[in-house]
Coordinates of C-alpha atoms and ligand atoms in Angstrom, one line a residue:
M10 CA -3.7 51.8 -114.7
S11 CA -1.0 52.5 -117.3
A12 CA -1.4 54.9 -120.2
P13 CA -1.3 53.6 -123.8
A14 CA 2.1 53.4 -125.5
H15 CA 2.8 56.6 -127.5
P16 CA 4.0 56.3 -131.1
S17 CA 6.2 59.5 -131.0
A18 CA 9.8 59.1 -132.0
Q19 CA 11.0 61.3 -129.2
P20 CA 11.4 60.1 -125.6
F21 CA 8.3 60.5 -123.5
L22 CA 8.3 63.8 -121.6
P23 CA 6.5 63.2 -118.3
L24 CA 4.4 65.8 -116.5
T25 CA 6.9 65.8 -113.7
R26 CA 9.6 63.8 -112.1
P27 CA 11.5 63.9 -108.8
T28 CA 15.2 64.8 -108.8
I29 CA 17.1 62.5 -106.4
D30 CA 20.9 62.6 -106.3
E31 CA 23.3 59.8 -105.8
E32 CA 24.4 61.1 -102.4
T33 CA 20.8 60.7 -101.2
I34 CA 20.5 57.2 -102.7
A35 CA 23.7 56.2 -100.9
G36 CA 22.3 57.8 -97.7
V37 CA 19.1 55.8 -97.9
A38 CA 21.2 52.6 -98.3
D39 CA 23.1 53.6 -95.1
V40 CA 19.8 54.0 -93.2
L41 CA 18.6 50.6 -94.5
R42 CA 21.8 49.0 -93.2
S43 CA 21.8 50.9 -89.9
G44 CA 19.3 48.7 -88.0
W45 CA 16.9 51.6 -87.4
I46 CA 14.6 52.2 -90.4
T47 CA 11.4 53.7 -89.0
S48 CA 11.0 57.1 -87.2
G49 CA 14.3 57.9 -85.4
P50 CA 17.4 60.2 -85.8
N51 CA 16.7 61.1 -89.4
V52 CA 13.2 62.3 -88.6
K53 CA 14.6 64.4 -85.8
A54 CA 17.3 65.8 -88.1
L55 CA 14.8 66.6 -90.9
E56 CA 12.5 68.4 -88.4
A57 CA 15.4 70.5 -87.2
K58 CA 16.3 71.4 -90.8
L59 CA 12.7 72.2 -91.7
S60 CA 12.3 74.3 -88.6
E61 CA 15.5 76.2 -89.5
Y62 CA 14.0 76.8 -93.0
C63 CA 10.8 78.1 -91.4
G64 CA 12.5 80.7 -89.3
G65 CA 12.8 78.6 -86.1
R66 CA 9.1 77.7 -85.8
P67 CA 8.1 74.3 -84.5
V68 CA 7.8 71.8 -87.3
R69 CA 6.9 68.1 -87.2
V70 CA 7.0 65.6 -90.1
F71 CA 4.2 63.1 -90.9
N72 CA 3.6 60.4 -93.6
S73 CA 1.4 62.7 -95.7
G74 CA 0.5 66.3 -96.4
T75 CA -3.1 65.3 -95.7
C76 CA -2.9 64.1 -92.1
T77 CA -1.0 67.3 -91.3
M78 CA -4.2 69.3 -92.1
E79 CA -6.4 66.9 -90.2
I80 CA -4.1 67.1 -87.2
A81 CA -4.1 70.9 -87.4
L82 CA -7.9 70.9 -87.3
R83 CA -7.8 68.6 -84.3
I84 CA -5.3 70.7 -82.4
A85 CA -7.5 73.8 -83.1
G86 CA -10.4 71.9 -81.6
I87 CA -12.4 71.9 -84.8
G88 CA -15.0 69.2 -85.3
E89 CA -18.8 68.5 -85.2
G90 CA -20.9 71.6 -85.6
H91 CA -18.1 73.7 -87.0
E92 CA -17.6 75.1 -90.5
V93 CA -14.4 75.6 -92.3
I94 CA -14.0 77.8 -95.4
T95 CA -12.0 76.5 -98.4
T96 CA -11.7 76.5 -102.1
P97 CA -13.4 74.1 -104.6
L98 CA -10.3 74.1 -106.7
S99 CA -7.8 71.9 -104.9
W100 CA -6.7 68.3 -104.4
V101 CA -9.7 66.7 -102.7
A102 CA -7.6 66.2 -99.6
T103 CA -8.1 69.8 -98.6
S104 CA -11.9 69.4 -98.0
N105 CA -11.8 65.7 -97.1
V106 CA -9.9 66.5 -93.9
I107 CA -12.7 68.8 -92.9
L108 CA -15.2 66.0 -93.3
E109 CA -12.8 63.6 -91.6
V110 CA -12.9 65.7 -88.3
G111 CA -16.7 65.9 -88.5
A112 CA -16.9 69.6 -89.6
K113 CA -18.6 71.1 -92.7
P114 CA -16.6 72.4 -95.6
V115 CA -17.9 75.8 -96.9
F116 CA -16.7 76.4 -100.4
V117 CA -16.0 79.9 -101.7
D118 CA -15.5 80.5 -105.4
I119 CA -12.1 81.3 -106.9
D120 CA -10.5 84.4 -108.3
P121 CA -10.2 83.6 -112.1
V122 CA -6.8 85.4 -112.3
T123 CA -5.0 83.7 -109.4
R124 CA -7.2 80.6 -109.4
N125 CA -7.0 80.7 -105.6
I126 CA -9.9 81.3 -103.2
D127 CA -11.5 84.7 -103.8
L128 CA -10.7 86.7 -100.7
D129 CA -13.5 89.2 -101.5
R130 CA -16.1 86.4 -101.1
I131 CA -14.8 85.0 -97.7
E132 CA -16.5 87.3 -95.3
A133 CA -20.0 86.7 -96.8
A134 CA -19.4 82.9 -96.2
I135 CA -18.6 83.3 -92.5
T136 CA -21.4 82.2 -90.0
P137 CA -21.4 81.8 -86.2
A138 CA -20.2 78.2 -86.8
T139 CA -17.1 79.2 -88.8
R140 CA -13.9 78.3 -87.1
A141 CA -11.2 78.3 -89.7
I142 CA -10.1 79.0 -93.3
I143 CA -8.0 76.5 -95.4
P144 CA -6.6 78.5 -98.3
V145 CA -4.6 76.7 -101.0
D146 CA -1.6 78.2 -102.9
L147 CA -2.5 76.5 -106.2
A148 CA 0.6 75.8 -108.4
G149 CA 2.6 77.5 -105.7
L150 CA 1.1 81.0 -106.2
P151 CA 0.6 82.4 -102.7
V152 CA -2.8 83.6 -101.5
D153 CA -2.5 87.3 -100.4
R154 CA -1.4 86.7 -96.8
D155 CA -2.0 90.3 -95.7
R156 CA -5.7 90.2 -96.7
L157 CA -6.1 86.6 -95.5
Y158 CA -4.8 87.2 -92.0
A159 CA -6.6 90.6 -91.8
I160 CA -9.9 88.6 -92.3
A161 CA -8.9 85.8 -89.9
K162 CA -7.9 88.3 -87.2
K163 CA -11.0 90.4 -87.5
R164 CA -13.3 87.4 -87.5
N165 CA -11.3 85.4 -84.9
L166 CA -10.7 82.4 -87.2
R167 CA -7.8 79.9 -87.3
V168 CA -5.9 79.5 -90.6
I169 CA -4.5 76.2 -91.9
E170 CA -2.5 77.2 -94.9
D171 CA -2.6 74.3 -97.4
A172 CA 0.9 75.1 -98.6
A173 CA 1.3 71.6 -100.1
Q174 CA 2.3 73.2 -103.4
S175 CA 4.0 76.3 -102.2
F176 CA 7.1 75.3 -100.2
G177 CA 9.8 77.8 -101.1
S178 CA 7.3 80.4 -102.3
N179 CA 7.2 83.7 -100.4
W180 CA 4.7 86.4 -99.7
R181 CA 6.2 89.9 -100.2
G182 CA 9.7 88.5 -99.4
R183 CA 8.6 86.5 -96.4
R184 CA 9.0 82.7 -97.0
I185 CA 5.8 80.6 -96.7
G186 CA 6.1 78.7 -93.4
T187 CA 8.0 81.4 -91.5
F188 CA 4.9 83.3 -90.4
G189 CA 1.1 82.9 -90.1
D190 CA -0.9 80.2 -88.2
F191 CA -0.7 76.5 -89.2
V192 CA 1.2 75.8 -92.4
S193 CA 0.8 72.3 -94.0
V194 CA 3.3 71.1 -96.6
S195 CA 3.3 67.9 -98.7
F196 CA 6.4 66.0 -99.8
H197 CA 4.6 63.7 -102.3
P198 CA 6.9 62.9 -105.3
N199 CA 5.1 65.4 -107.5
K200 CA 5.8 68.3 -105.1
N201 CA 8.9 70.5 -105.3
I202 CA 10.8 68.3 -102.8
T203 CA 9.9 64.8 -101.7
T204 CA 10.1 62.2 -99.0
I205 CA 8.3 59.7 -101.3
E206 CA 5.2 60.2 -99.3
G207 CA 5.1 62.6 -96.4
G208 CA 4.6 66.2 -95.3
C209 CA 5.2 68.6 -92.5
L210 CA 3.1 70.9 -90.3
V211 CA 4.5 74.2 -89.1
M212 CA 3.0 75.3 -85.8
N213 CA 3.0 78.2 -83.4
T214 CA 4.0 76.7 -80.0
E215 CA 5.8 73.8 -78.5
A216 CA 2.5 72.8 -76.9
E217 CA 0.9 72.5 -80.3
A218 CA 3.9 70.4 -81.5
K219 CA 3.6 68.1 -78.5
L220 CA -0.1 67.6 -79.3
A221 CA 0.8 66.9 -82.9
E222 CA 3.2 64.2 -81.8
Q223 CA 0.4 62.5 -79.9
Y224 CA -2.0 62.7 -82.8
R225 CA 0.8 61.3 -85.0
L226 CA 1.2 58.1 -82.9
Q227 CA -1.8 56.7 -81.1
G228 CA -1.9 59.5 -78.6
V229 CA 1.1 58.0 -76.8
V230 CA 3.3 60.0 -74.4
R231 CA 6.4 58.3 -73.1
S232 CA 8.4 59.1 -70.0
G233 CA 11.5 57.5 -68.4
F234 CA 12.4 54.0 -69.4
D235 CA 9.0 52.4 -69.0
G236 CA 6.4 55.2 -68.7
M237 CA 3.6 55.4 -71.2
E238 CA 0.3 57.3 -71.1
V239 CA -2.6 57.7 -73.6
E240 CA -5.1 60.5 -73.1
I241 CA -6.3 61.3 -76.6
V242 CA -7.2 59.3 -79.7
G243 CA -4.2 59.5 -82.1
G244 CA -3.6 57.7 -85.4
K245 CA -0.6 56.2 -87.2
F246 CA 0.9 59.1 -89.2
N247 CA 4.7 58.9 -88.5
L248 CA 7.3 59.2 -91.2
T249 CA 10.0 56.6 -91.5
D250 CA 13.7 57.3 -91.2
V251 CA 14.2 56.0 -94.7
A252 CA 11.8 58.6 -96.0
A253 CA 13.3 61.3 -93.8
R254 CA 16.7 60.6 -95.2
V255 CA 15.3 61.3 -98.7
G256 CA 14.0 64.6 -97.4
L257 CA 17.4 65.5 -95.8
G258 CA 18.9 65.0 -99.3
Q259 CA 16.2 67.1 -100.9
L260 CA 15.8 70.2 -98.7
P261 CA 19.3 71.7 -99.5
H262 CA 18.3 71.7 -103.2
L263 CA 14.8 73.2 -102.8
D264 CA 15.7 76.7 -103.7
A265 CA 17.8 75.6 -106.7
F266 CA 15.0 73.3 -107.9
N267 CA 12.6 76.2 -107.7
A268 CA 15.0 78.4 -109.6
K269 CA 15.0 75.9 -112.4
R270 CA 11.2 75.7 -112.4
T271 CA 11.0 79.4 -112.5
E272 CA 13.4 79.5 -115.5
F273 CA 11.1 77.0 -117.4
A274 CA 8.0 78.9 -116.4
R275 CA 9.5 82.0 -118.0
A276 CA 10.3 80.0 -121.1
Y277 CA 6.6 78.9 -121.3
F278 CA 5.6 82.6 -121.2
E279 CA 8.1 83.4 -123.9
E280 CA 6.9 80.6 -126.2
L281 CA 3.3 81.2 -125.5
A282 CA 3.8 84.9 -126.5
A283 CA 4.6 83.9 -130.1
P284 CA 1.8 85.0 -132.5
A285 CA 0.5 81.5 -133.3
A286 CA 0.3 80.5 -129.7
R287 CA -1.1 83.8 -128.6
A288 CA -3.9 83.5 -131.1
L289 CA -5.2 80.4 -129.3
G290 CA -6.7 82.4 -126.5
L291 CA -5.3 80.2 -123.7
G292 CA -5.7 81.4 -120.1
L293 CA -2.3 81.9 -118.6
P294 CA -1.3 82.0 -114.9
P295 CA -0.1 85.2 -113.3
A296 CA 3.5 85.9 -114.5
D297 CA 4.9 86.0 -111.0
F298 CA 8.6 85.5 -110.9
S299 CA 9.3 86.8 -107.4
Q300 CA 7.0 84.9 -105.1
T301 CA 5.9 81.7 -106.8
N302 CA 7.9 78.4 -106.6
W303 CA 6.3 77.3 -109.9
H304 CA 5.0 74.0 -108.6
M305 CA 3.0 73.8 -111.8
F306 CA 2.5 75.6 -115.1
Q307 CA -1.2 75.5 -115.9
V308 CA -3.1 76.8 -118.9
V309 CA -6.9 77.1 -119.2
L310 CA -8.2 75.9 -122.5
P311 CA -10.7 78.3 -124.3
E312 CA -13.6 75.8 -124.4
E313 CA -15.9 78.2 -126.4
R314 CA -13.4 78.3 -129.3
L315 CA -12.5 74.6 -129.5
T316 CA -14.2 71.7 -131.3
I317 CA -12.5 69.2 -128.9
K318 CA -12.6 68.8 -125.2
R319 CA -9.7 68.7 -122.8
A320 CA -9.5 64.8 -122.7
E321 CA -8.9 64.8 -126.5
V322 CA -6.2 67.5 -126.2
M323 CA -4.5 65.4 -123.5
A324 CA -4.8 62.2 -125.7
Q325 CA -3.2 64.0 -128.7
L326 CA -0.4 65.4 -126.5
H327 CA 0.2 61.9 -125.1
A328 CA 0.4 60.6 -128.7
A329 CA 3.0 63.3 -129.3
G330 CA 5.0 61.9 -126.4
I331 CA 4.0 64.6 -123.9
G332 CA 2.4 64.0 -120.4
T333 CA -0.1 66.4 -119.0
G334 CA -2.4 66.4 -116.0
V335 CA -5.6 67.9 -114.5
H336 CA -5.2 69.7 -111.2
Y337 CA -8.0 69.5 -110.4
P338 CA -11.6 68.6 -111.1
A339 CA -14.0 70.8 -108.9
I340 CA -14.3 69.2 -105.5
H341 CA -17.9 70.0 -104.9
L342 CA -18.9 68.1 -108.1
F343 CA -17.5 64.7 -106.9
A344 CA -20.3 62.2 -106.1
L345 CA -19.5 62.3 -102.4
Y346 CA -19.9 66.1 -102.3
R347 CA -23.0 66.1 -104.5
R348 CA -24.6 63.7 -102.0
L349 CA -23.9 66.3 -99.4
G350 CA -25.9 68.8 -101.4
W351 CA -23.5 70.7 -103.8
K352 CA -24.4 70.9 -107.5
E353 CA -23.4 72.3 -110.8
G354 CA -23.6 76.1 -110.9
D355 CA -22.7 76.6 -107.2
F356 CA -19.2 78.0 -108.0
P357 CA -19.3 78.9 -111.7
I358 CA -15.8 80.4 -112.0
A359 CA -14.2 77.3 -110.4
E360 CA -16.3 75.0 -112.5
R361 CA -15.2 76.6 -115.8
V362 CA -11.6 76.7 -114.8
C363 CA -11.7 73.1 -113.5
R364 CA -13.3 71.8 -116.7
N365 CA -10.5 73.4 -118.8
I366 CA -7.4 73.6 -116.7
L367 CA -4.4 71.7 -118.0
T368 CA -1.0 71.2 -116.3
L369 CA 2.0 71.1 -118.7
P370 CA 5.3 69.4 -118.0
L371 CA 7.5 71.4 -115.5
F372 CA 10.3 69.9 -113.5
P373 CA 13.9 70.9 -112.7
T374 CA 15.6 68.4 -115.0
M375 CA 13.6 69.1 -118.2
T376 CA 15.2 71.3 -120.9
R377 CA 14.4 74.6 -122.6
A378 CA 13.9 72.5 -125.8
D379 CA 11.2 70.5 -124.0
V380 CA 9.3 73.7 -123.4
T381 CA 9.5 74.6 -127.1
R382 CA 8.3 71.1 -128.0
V383 CA 5.3 71.3 -125.6
V384 CA 4.1 74.7 -126.9
A385 CA 4.6 73.6 -130.5
A386 CA 2.6 70.5 -130.0
L387 CA -0.2 72.3 -128.1
T388 CA -0.3 75.0 -130.7
K389 CA -0.6 72.5 -133.5
I390 CA -3.4 70.5 -131.8
L391 CA -5.4 73.5 -130.8
S392 CA -5.0 75.3 -134.1
A393 CA -6.4 72.3 -135.9
H394 CA -9.5 72.3 -133.8
Q395 CA -10.8 75.8 -133.8
K396 CA -14.5 76.5 -134.2
S397 CA -15.1 78.4 -137.4
Ligands
PLP20 C1 -0.5 67.2 -102.6 C2 -1.5 68.0 -102.0 C3 -2.1 67.7 -100.7 C4 -1.8 66.5 -99.9 O1 -0.7 65.8 -100.2 P1 -0.4 64.3 -99.8 O2 1.0 64.4 -99.2 O3 -0.4 63.5 -101.0 O4 -1.3 63.8 -98.7 C5 -3.0 68.6 -100.2 N1 -3.4 69.7 -100.8 C6 -2.9 70.0 -102.0 C7 -3.3 71.3 -102.7 C8 -1.9 69.2 -102.6 O5 -1.5 69.5 -103.8

């Protein structure tokens, strides 16, 4: 589905776009000419580099940042009869994987400030069937790892960090991925680095990594020239060498990309502090410039003060040549989840935020002037639609 053409005189400013340099493009051409285009030496090289970035922990790459979480659940032995605690404010992948392995998602409402799972509410949601927590670092803002792991340790739960959005973020100076239990990262084109599609899983032991390799490819274990054994049901989740070569060209830039994102996030705060913008009553994200990788810059519209809804705000921004996004609708209100018993009112904080959250353009190759343009357009639209 393509969006309607916009009549603005200025070039369209997308919500995001990947930054891929010419060296990487040439490298991809080399892989394509090499005679080996699916999983091979580039996958191995990317895994080694990612492991280095994650403090030497075992890392394996996959063809999404969704199967990584499903595989982590399987490695942890989580399935039928088990419950997994997570947030209703995420990409639906986060809870779909829980259903996929036959377990039950247990949603916990969010903290309205961080927009991440409310750690104060987790313990009340734990039952004898609870096996794991999947926290999400929305927009790259890390969930409090000290408190998270204190709960997990006390209640003997596994943690699968959905760090799809927080690669390059840190918790109190410790890079996400270098510590903790399972850490799942996505390399979708909208994320801070990409392999087109893809993701990686950081694990604790080589034994877990071996199991992950089996789940990744039909459960197969090879030995010698002709040995093959299959003991578990695996899927088809391997990353191609072409994609891995893209990742090898991206990873060295991750910290620089994140620095640019942080610079533009700061600019958003500056522009939004101007009196006309401030008067709008927008909900802003925490102004964290030391831990967050600024995967996204998201405002929450003040629905009680506006005569138009979010879709109309987005339409008017689009007409002004500005792309925006919604990350995300509340998971528990999707038809699938309603059929499983959830309903409006179950998680009122998440529901209000999810109805009104709006992601503004933020990517390394935008400009300071783009930020000014976005805030000016948003201010103009919202000012014109205030309830009297
Ligand atoms: C992107 C994302 C995923 C999954 O990513 P894919 O690589 O597209 O499968 C999971 N969780 C969150 C929070 C994400 O943003």
